[in-house]
C-alpha positions as YAML, in Angstrom:
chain: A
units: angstrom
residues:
- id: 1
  name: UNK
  ca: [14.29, 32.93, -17.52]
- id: 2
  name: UNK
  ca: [14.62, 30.48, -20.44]
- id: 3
  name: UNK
  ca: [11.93, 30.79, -22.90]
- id: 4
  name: UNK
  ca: [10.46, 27.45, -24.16]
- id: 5
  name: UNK
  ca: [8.37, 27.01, -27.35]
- id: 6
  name: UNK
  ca: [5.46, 24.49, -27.22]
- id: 7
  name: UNK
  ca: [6.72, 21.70, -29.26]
- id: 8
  name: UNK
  ca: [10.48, 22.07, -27.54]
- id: 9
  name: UNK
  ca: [8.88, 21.52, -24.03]
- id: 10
  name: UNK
  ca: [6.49, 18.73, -24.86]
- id: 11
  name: UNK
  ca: [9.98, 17.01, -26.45]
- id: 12
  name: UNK
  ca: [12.11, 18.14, -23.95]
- id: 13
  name: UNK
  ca: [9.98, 17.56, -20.72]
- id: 14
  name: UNK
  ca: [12.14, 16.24, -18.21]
- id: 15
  name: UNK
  ca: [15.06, 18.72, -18.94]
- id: 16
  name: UNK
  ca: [12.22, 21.48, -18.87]
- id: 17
  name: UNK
  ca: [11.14, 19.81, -15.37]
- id: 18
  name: UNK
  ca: [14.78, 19.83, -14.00]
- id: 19
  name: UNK
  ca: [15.71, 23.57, -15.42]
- id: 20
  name: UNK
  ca: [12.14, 24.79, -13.74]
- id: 21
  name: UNK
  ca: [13.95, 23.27, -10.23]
- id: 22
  name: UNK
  ca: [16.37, 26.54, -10.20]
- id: 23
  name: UNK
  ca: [13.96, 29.00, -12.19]
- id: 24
  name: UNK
  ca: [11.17, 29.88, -13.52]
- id: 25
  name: UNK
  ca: [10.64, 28.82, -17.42]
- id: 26
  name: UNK
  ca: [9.05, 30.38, -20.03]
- id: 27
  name: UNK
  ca: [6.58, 28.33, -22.65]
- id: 28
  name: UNK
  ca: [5.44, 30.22, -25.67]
- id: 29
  name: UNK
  ca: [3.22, 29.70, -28.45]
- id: 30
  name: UNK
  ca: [2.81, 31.27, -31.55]
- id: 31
  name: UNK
  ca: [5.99, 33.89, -30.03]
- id: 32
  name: UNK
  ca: [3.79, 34.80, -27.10]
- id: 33
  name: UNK
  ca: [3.99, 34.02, -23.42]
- id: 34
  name: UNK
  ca: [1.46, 31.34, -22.33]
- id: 35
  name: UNK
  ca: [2.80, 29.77, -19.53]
- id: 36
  name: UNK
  ca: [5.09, 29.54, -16.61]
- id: 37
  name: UNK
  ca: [6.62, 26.16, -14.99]
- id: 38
  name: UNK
  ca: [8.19, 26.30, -11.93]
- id: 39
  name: UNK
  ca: [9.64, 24.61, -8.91]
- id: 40
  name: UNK
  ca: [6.99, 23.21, -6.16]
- id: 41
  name: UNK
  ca: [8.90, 25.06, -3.76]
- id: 42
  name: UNK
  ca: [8.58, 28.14, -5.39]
- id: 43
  name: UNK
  ca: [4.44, 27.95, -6.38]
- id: 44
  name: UNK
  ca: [3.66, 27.01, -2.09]
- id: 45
  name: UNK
  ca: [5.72, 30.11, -1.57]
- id: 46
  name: UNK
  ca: [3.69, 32.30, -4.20]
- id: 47
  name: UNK
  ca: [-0.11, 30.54, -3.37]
- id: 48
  name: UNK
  ca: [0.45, 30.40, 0.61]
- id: 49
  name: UNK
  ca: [-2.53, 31.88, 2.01]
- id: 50
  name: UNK
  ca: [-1.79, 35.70, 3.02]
- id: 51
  name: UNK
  ca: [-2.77, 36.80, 5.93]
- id: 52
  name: UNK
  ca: [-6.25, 39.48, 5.42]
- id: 53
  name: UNK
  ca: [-5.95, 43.07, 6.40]
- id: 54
  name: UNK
  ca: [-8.26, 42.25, 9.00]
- id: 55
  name: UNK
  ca: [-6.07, 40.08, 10.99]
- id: 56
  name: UNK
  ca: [-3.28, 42.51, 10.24]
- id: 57
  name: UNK
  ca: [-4.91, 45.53, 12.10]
- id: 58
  name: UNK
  ca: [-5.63, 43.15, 14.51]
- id: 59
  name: UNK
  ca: [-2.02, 42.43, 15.74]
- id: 60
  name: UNK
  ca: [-1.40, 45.91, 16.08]
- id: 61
  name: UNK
  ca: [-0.39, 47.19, 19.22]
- id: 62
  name: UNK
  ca: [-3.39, 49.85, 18.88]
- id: 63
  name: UNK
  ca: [-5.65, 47.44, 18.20]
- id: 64
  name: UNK
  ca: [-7.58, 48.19, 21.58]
- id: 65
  name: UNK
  ca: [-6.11, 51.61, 22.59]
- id: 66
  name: UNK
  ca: [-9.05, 53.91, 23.05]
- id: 67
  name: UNK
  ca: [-6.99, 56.99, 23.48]
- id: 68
  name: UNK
  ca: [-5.49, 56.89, 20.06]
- id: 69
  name: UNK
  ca: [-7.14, 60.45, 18.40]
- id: 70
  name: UNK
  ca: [-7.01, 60.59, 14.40]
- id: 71
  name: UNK
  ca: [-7.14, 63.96, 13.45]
- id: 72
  name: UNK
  ca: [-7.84, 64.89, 9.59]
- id: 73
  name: UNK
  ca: [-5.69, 67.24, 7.65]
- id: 74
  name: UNK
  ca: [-7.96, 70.31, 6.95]
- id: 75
  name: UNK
  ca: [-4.85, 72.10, 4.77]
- id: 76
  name: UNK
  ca: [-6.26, 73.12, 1.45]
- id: 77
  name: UNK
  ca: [-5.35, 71.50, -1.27]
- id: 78
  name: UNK
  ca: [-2.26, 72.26, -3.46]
- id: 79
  name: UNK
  ca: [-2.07, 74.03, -7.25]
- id: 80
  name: UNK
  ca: [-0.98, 71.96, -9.64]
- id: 81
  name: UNK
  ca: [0.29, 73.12, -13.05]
- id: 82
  name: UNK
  ca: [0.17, 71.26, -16.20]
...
């Protein structure tokens, strides 16, 4: 990832723009990380809308078995040394 100070990518916009099109760049200010430009393509990829946990257990193909039995582990526990 190129790293871009403030003043270089307000002067260098469109080159910033057309570098961001293959990866990710870097702005900093002040030697720290601020920012991040990047493609379209790659910020719908990153922001599309996850599917919830809910939805997930849903799908599963013991969603509405009612002979699935969950039994807990009643092993003790372990010793641990430090």
């Amino acid at each position: 990832m190129r790293s871009w100070q403030v003043q270089e990518a307000k002067a260098r916009m469109s080159e910033l723009v057309k570098c961001a099109q293959h990866e990710p760049q870097d702005i900093t200010s002040h030697g720290k990380s601020v920012a991040v430009i990047l493609s379209r393509e790659a910020f719908d990829r990153l922001s599309r809308q996850q599917e919830s946990l809910l939805d997930f257990m849903r799908r599963s193909p013991l969603h509405e078995a009612d002979d699935v039995v969950l039994e807990r582990d009643r092993s003790l526990t372990r010793e641990v040394g430090f």
